[in-house]
């Protein structure tokens, strides 16, 4: 079916979703990373970026929170740019684990590859792949510049978050060395782990994440800066990865109930991609048991419901200004 959405319909859907979810309770801040436990749990923002660059922001969309696992999407794009989608499939994989984001059990079960760049194991492997090999500073430049390109503006590490994560990332250290044991780390293991920890500690706003989501939805062209950030063919690959594992062991439930591929992070961020239509980001710190933001999930679902859209609905959607 052909469906037309107007800018004001979308603006109202975003505002209504915000009003509806603002006073929701439930969930709690991630506490295994001390810095995250102390973030104001009432922060809440939603941002939508259409493929024509039109933006709708409501709430705390300028607040810099920890990007955490949403960074996995951005660095997966970088390694796809550097090596191609096929190499990422071969060296990391594209399968959901069905297990928590930091599962060691998942590596033992599938020791021939870390399964997907969107869980901790695959994300650490992705950091190990980043060129230039063996050059920690050069690799970091590539990672942070790619984040700036995708988000349309620069982002910096939140130093206190980085320290907090580095002091407590014992599980991830085990993952990095277990991958090394299976020849699935493609550079120095400690350096790869450090790059992963650093990218998780980047401070990002909901507005920046929505621009990144909009860039993926727009086939690699940043809808705001108009810069061609990555090859159009990679957009469907990255969206497939997000759809397969974006909410870890809850991904099936998420896709079934929301209708939009999305990736979460324990900082409280969610990035959703509606190919050809829009990118959406929502942020609120309290998380459910699987590590996904309670309010951000509710907000994205509410927008989808209000607009009556879903990527599997079979509708061809046109967005028009009014
Ligand atoms: N830095 C976090 C970790 O590695 C990210 C987890 C997440 O956001 O899901 O545990």
Coordinates of C-alpha atoms and ligand atoms in Angstrom, one line a residue:
X1 CA 0.0 0.0 0.0
X2 CA 1.2 3.6 -0.7
X3 CA 1.3 5.6 2.5
X4 CA 2.0 9.3 2.9
X5 CA 3.3 10.9 6.1
X6 CA 3.5 14.6 6.6
X7 CA 6.2 16.4 8.6
X8 CA 3.5 17.6 11.1
X9 CA 2.3 14.1 11.6
X10 CA 5.8 13.0 12.4
X11 CA 6.4 16.0 14.7
X12 CA 3.2 15.2 16.6
X13 CA 4.0 11.5 16.9
X14 CA 7.4 12.4 18.4
X15 CA 5.9 14.9 20.9
X16 CA 3.1 12.5 21.8
X17 CA 5.5 9.7 22.4
X18 CA 7.6 11.9 24.6
X19 CA 4.6 13.1 26.7
X20 CA 3.3 9.5 27.0
X21 CA 6.6 8.0 28.2
X22 CA 8.1 10.9 30.2
X23 CA 6.7 9.8 33.5
X24 CA 7.2 6.1 33.0
X25 CA 8.9 4.3 35.8
X26 CA 10.7 0.9 35.8
X27 CA 14.2 -0.3 35.1
X28 CA 17.4 0.9 36.6
X29 CA 20.6 2.5 35.5
X30 CA 23.5 0.1 34.6
X31 CA 25.5 -0.4 37.8
X32 CA 28.3 -2.7 36.7
X33 CA 30.0 0.4 35.3
X34 CA 30.1 2.8 38.3
X35 CA 29.9 6.0 36.2
X36 CA 26.6 5.0 34.6
X37 CA 25.0 4.2 38.0
X38 CA 25.2 7.9 38.9
X39 CA 23.6 9.5 35.8
X40 CA 20.3 11.3 36.4
X41 CA 17.7 8.6 35.7
X42 CA 15.1 11.2 34.7
X43 CA 17.0 12.4 31.6
X44 CA 14.9 11.6 28.5
X45 CA 15.2 12.7 24.9
X46 CA 13.9 11.7 21.4
X47 CA 15.3 12.7 18.0
X48 CA 14.1 11.8 14.5
X49 CA 16.0 12.6 11.3
X50 CA 14.2 12.1 8.0
X51 CA 16.2 11.2 4.9
X52 CA 15.7 14.7 3.6
X53 CA 17.5 16.0 6.7
X54 CA 14.4 17.4 8.5
X55 CA 14.9 16.9 12.3
X56 CA 12.5 16.7 15.2
X57 CA 14.0 16.9 18.7
X58 CA 12.2 16.8 22.0
X59 CA 13.5 16.6 25.6
X60 CA 17.2 16.1 26.6
X61 CA 18.5 15.6 23.0
X62 CA 21.6 17.7 23.6
X63 CA 22.8 15.8 26.7
X64 CA 26.0 13.7 26.1
X65 CA 25.5 10.2 27.4
X66 CA 27.7 7.1 27.0
X67 CA 27.2 5.7 23.6
X68 CA 28.2 2.2 24.9
X69 CA 27.0 -0.6 22.6
X70 CA 25.5 1.6 20.0
X71 CA 29.1 2.3 19.0
X72 CA 29.3 -1.3 17.8
X73 CA 27.1 -0.3 14.8
X74 CA 29.4 2.6 13.9
X75 CA 32.6 0.6 14.0
X76 CA 31.0 -2.3 12.2
X77 CA 30.4 0.2 9.4
X78 CA 34.0 1.3 9.5
X79 CA 35.4 -2.2 9.1
X80 CA 32.9 -2.9 6.3
X81 CA 34.2 0.3 4.6
X82 CA 37.8 -0.8 5.1
X83 CA 37.4 -4.5 4.2
X84 CA 34.0 -5.0 2.6
X85 CA 30.9 -6.8 3.9
X86 CA 32.1 -10.2 2.9
X87 CA 35.3 -10.0 5.0
X88 CA 33.2 -9.0 8.0
X89 CA 31.0 -12.0 7.5
X90 CA 34.0 -14.3 7.3
X91 CA 36.1 -12.9 10.0
X92 CA 33.4 -12.0 12.5
X93 CA 30.0 -13.2 11.4
X94 CA 26.4 -12.0 11.1
X95 CA 24.5 -14.3 13.5
X96 CA 22.6 -13.6 16.7
X97 CA 23.9 -15.4 19.7
X98 CA 20.6 -15.4 21.6
X99 CA 22.6 -14.7 24.7
X100 CA 23.5 -11.6 26.7
X101 CA 25.8 -9.0 25.1
X102 CA 28.9 -10.0 27.1
X103 CA 28.4 -13.8 26.9
X104 CA 31.5 -15.9 27.2
X105 CA 29.4 -19.0 26.7
X106 CA 28.5 -17.8 23.2
X107 CA 32.2 -17.7 22.3
X108 CA 32.7 -21.3 23.6
X109 CA 29.7 -22.5 21.6
X110 CA 30.9 -20.8 18.4
X111 CA 34.6 -20.7 18.7
X112 CA 35.1 -20.6 15.0
X113 CA 33.9 -17.0 14.9
X114 CA 32.6 -14.4 17.4
X115 CA 29.2 -14.3 15.6
X116 CA 28.4 -10.6 15.0
X117 CA 30.1 -7.3 15.4
X118 CA 27.2 -6.1 17.5
X119 CA 28.0 -8.2 20.6
X120 CA 31.0 -7.6 22.8
X121 CA 33.1 -10.4 21.4
X122 CA 32.5 -9.4 17.7
X123 CA 32.9 -5.7 18.6
X124 CA 36.3 -6.3 20.1
X125 CA 37.2 -8.4 17.0
X126 CA 36.0 -5.5 14.8
X127 CA 38.3 -3.0 16.7
X128 CA 41.2 -5.5 16.1
X129 CA 40.4 -5.4 12.3
X130 CA 40.5 -1.6 12.0
X131 CA 43.3 -0.2 9.9
X132 CA 46.1 0.9 10.3
X133 CA 47.2 -2.4 12.0
X134 CA 49.4 -2.2 15.1
X135 CA 48.9 1.6 15.4
X136 CA 46.7 2.3 18.4
X137 CA 46.5 6.1 17.8
X138 CA 45.9 5.7 14.0
X139 CA 43.1 3.1 14.7
X140 CA 41.5 5.4 17.2
X141 CA 41.6 8.3 14.8
X142 CA 39.8 6.1 12.2
X143 CA 37.2 5.1 14.8
X144 CA 36.5 8.6 16.1
X145 CA 36.5 10.3 12.7
X146 CA 34.0 7.7 11.4
X147 CA 31.8 8.5 14.4
X148 CA 32.0 12.2 13.5
X149 CA 31.2 11.5 9.8
X150 CA 28.2 9.4 10.7
X151 CA 26.8 11.7 13.3
X152 CA 27.6 14.9 11.4
X153 CA 29.7 16.5 14.2
X154 CA 32.6 15.5 16.4
X155 CA 32.3 13.4 19.6
X156 CA 34.8 13.0 22.5
X157 CA 35.5 10.4 25.0
X158 CA 33.9 11.0 28.5
X159 CA 37.2 10.6 30.4
X160 CA 35.5 9.6 33.7
X161 CA 33.4 7.0 31.9
X162 CA 36.5 5.6 30.2
X163 CA 38.3 5.3 33.5
X164 CA 35.3 3.7 35.1
X165 CA 35.0 1.1 32.4
X166 CA 38.7 0.4 32.2
X167 CA 38.8 -0.3 36.0
X168 CA 35.9 -2.7 35.8
X169 CA 36.0 -4.5 32.4
X170 CA 37.2 -7.9 33.7
X171 CA 34.6 -9.8 31.7
X172 CA 35.6 -8.1 28.5
X173 CA 39.3 -8.8 29.2
X174 CA 38.4 -12.5 29.4
X175 CA 36.5 -12.2 26.1
X176 CA 39.5 -10.6 24.3
X177 CA 41.9 -13.2 25.4
X178 CA 39.5 -16.1 24.7
X179 CA 39.1 -14.7 21.2
X180 CA 42.9 -14.6 20.9
X181 CA 42.9 -18.3 21.9
X182 CA 40.7 -19.0 18.9
X183 CA 42.7 -16.8 16.5
X184 CA 39.8 -14.4 16.2
X185 CA 41.6 -11.2 17.3
X186 CA 43.4 -9.6 14.3
X187 CA 45.7 -7.3 16.2
X188 CA 47.1 -6.9 19.7
X189 CA 44.4 -8.2 22.1
X190 CA 44.9 -5.6 24.9
X191 CA 45.0 -2.8 22.3
X192 CA 41.8 -4.1 20.7
X193 CA 40.1 -4.3 24.1
X194 CA 41.2 -0.7 24.9
X195 CA 39.9 0.6 21.6
X196 CA 36.6 -1.1 22.3
X197 CA 36.4 0.4 25.8
X198 CA 37.3 3.8 24.5
X199 CA 34.6 3.7 21.8
X200 CA 32.0 2.7 24.4
X201 CA 33.0 5.7 26.5
X202 CA 32.3 8.3 23.8
X203 CA 29.8 10.9 24.8
X204 CA 27.0 11.3 22.3
X205 CA 23.7 13.1 22.1
X206 CA 20.4 11.7 20.9
X207 CA 20.5 14.3 18.1
X208 CA 23.8 13.0 16.9
X209 CA 22.7 9.3 17.1
X210 CA 19.5 10.2 15.1
X211 CA 21.7 11.7 12.4
X212 CA 23.8 8.5 12.3
X213 CA 20.6 6.4 12.1
X214 CA 19.4 8.8 9.4
X215 CA 22.6 8.2 7.5
X216 CA 22.1 4.5 7.5
X217 CA 18.4 4.9 6.5
X218 CA 19.6 7.2 3.7
X219 CA 21.9 4.6 2.2
X220 CA 25.2 6.1 3.5
X221 CA 24.6 9.7 2.7
X222 CA 24.4 11.9 5.8
X223 CA 21.0 13.6 5.4
X224 CA 22.2 16.7 7.3
X225 CA 25.8 17.3 6.1
X226 CA 25.0 15.6 2.7
X227 CA 28.4 13.8 2.9
X228 CA 28.6 10.4 1.4
X229 CA 29.9 8.4 4.4
X230 CA 29.7 4.9 3.1
X231 CA 28.7 2.8 0.0
X232 CA 25.0 2.4 -0.4
X233 CA 25.4 -1.4 -0.6
X234 CA 26.6 -1.5 3.0
X235 CA 23.4 0.1 4.4
X236 CA 21.3 -3.1 4.0
X237 CA 24.1 -5.1 5.5
X238 CA 24.4 -3.0 8.7
X239 CA 20.6 -2.8 9.0
X240 CA 20.4 -6.6 8.8
X241 CA 22.9 -6.9 11.6
X242 CA 20.9 -4.5 13.7
X243 CA 17.7 -6.3 13.0
X244 CA 19.3 -9.7 13.9
X245 CA 20.8 -8.8 17.2
X246 CA 20.2 -5.1 18.2
X247 CA 18.5 -6.0 21.5
X248 CA 20.6 -9.1 22.3
X249 CA 18.5 -12.0 23.6
X250 CA 15.4 -9.8 23.3
X251 CA 15.8 -9.0 19.6
X252 CA 13.0 -11.1 18.3
X253 CA 10.5 -9.7 20.8
X254 CA 11.7 -6.2 19.9
X255 CA 11.3 -6.6 16.1
X256 CA 7.9 -8.3 16.6
X257 CA 6.5 -5.6 18.8
X258 CA 8.2 -2.5 17.4
X259 CA 8.5 -3.0 13.6
X260 CA 11.9 -1.2 13.4
X261 CA 15.5 -2.6 13.5
X262 CA 17.2 -0.9 16.5
X263 CA 20.4 -1.1 18.5
X264 CA 20.6 -0.4 22.2
X265 CA 23.4 0.5 24.6
X266 CA 23.7 0.3 28.4
X267 CA 24.2 4.1 28.5
X268 CA 20.4 4.2 27.8
X269 CA 20.6 5.0 24.1
X270 CA 18.6 3.3 21.3
X271 CA 19.2 3.9 17.6
X272 CA 16.5 2.8 15.1
X273 CA 16.7 2.6 11.3
X274 CA 13.7 2.8 9.0
X275 CA 15.3 2.3 5.6
X276 CA 14.5 5.0 3.1
X277 CA 12.4 7.0 5.6
X278 CA 14.1 8.0 8.9
X279 CA 16.5 7.5 11.7
X280 CA 15.3 7.7 15.2
X281 CA 17.2 7.9 18.5
X282 CA 15.9 7.9 22.1
X283 CA 17.8 8.1 25.4
X284 CA 16.8 7.4 29.0
X285 CA 19.2 5.7 31.5
X286 CA 17.1 3.1 33.3
X287 CA 17.4 -0.3 31.7
X288 CA 15.5 -3.6 31.7
X289 CA 17.1 -6.9 32.6
X290 CA 18.7 -7.4 29.2
X291 CA 20.4 -4.0 29.3
X292 CA 17.9 -2.1 27.1
X293 CA 16.5 1.4 28.0
X294 CA 12.9 1.0 29.2
X295 CA 11.7 4.5 28.2
X296 CA 13.7 4.7 25.0
X297 CA 12.1 1.4 23.9
X298 CA 8.7 2.6 24.8
X299 CA 9.2 5.9 23.0
X300 CA 10.4 4.3 19.7
X301 CA 7.5 1.8 19.8
X302 CA 5.0 4.7 20.5
X303 CA 6.3 6.6 17.4
X304 CA 5.9 3.5 15.2
X305 CA 2.4 2.9 16.5
X306 CA 1.3 6.5 16.1
X307 CA 2.5 6.6 12.5
X308 CA 1.2 3.1 11.9
X309 CA 4.3 2.0 10.1
X310 CA 6.6 -1.0 10.3
X311 CA 9.5 -2.2 8.0
X312 CA 7.7 -5.5 7.3
X313 CA 4.2 -3.9 6.7
X314 CA 4.8 -3.9 3.0
X315 CA 3.9 -0.2 2.6
X316 CA 5.7 2.2 0.3
X317 CA 6.1 5.4 2.4
X318 CA 6.4 8.9 1.0
X319 CA 7.2 11.8 3.4
X320 CA 6.0 15.2 2.4
X321 CA 6.5 18.7 3.9
X322 CA 3.4 20.6 4.9
Ligands
LIG1 N1 30.8 -1.1 27.5 C1 29.7 -2.0 27.7 C2 30.3 -3.4 27.9 O1 31.2 -3.7 27.2 C3 28.7 -2.0 26.6 C4 27.6 -2.9 26.8 C5 26.3 -2.5 26.2 O2 26.1 -1.3 26.0 O3 25.5 -3.4 25.9 O4 29.9 -4.1 28.8

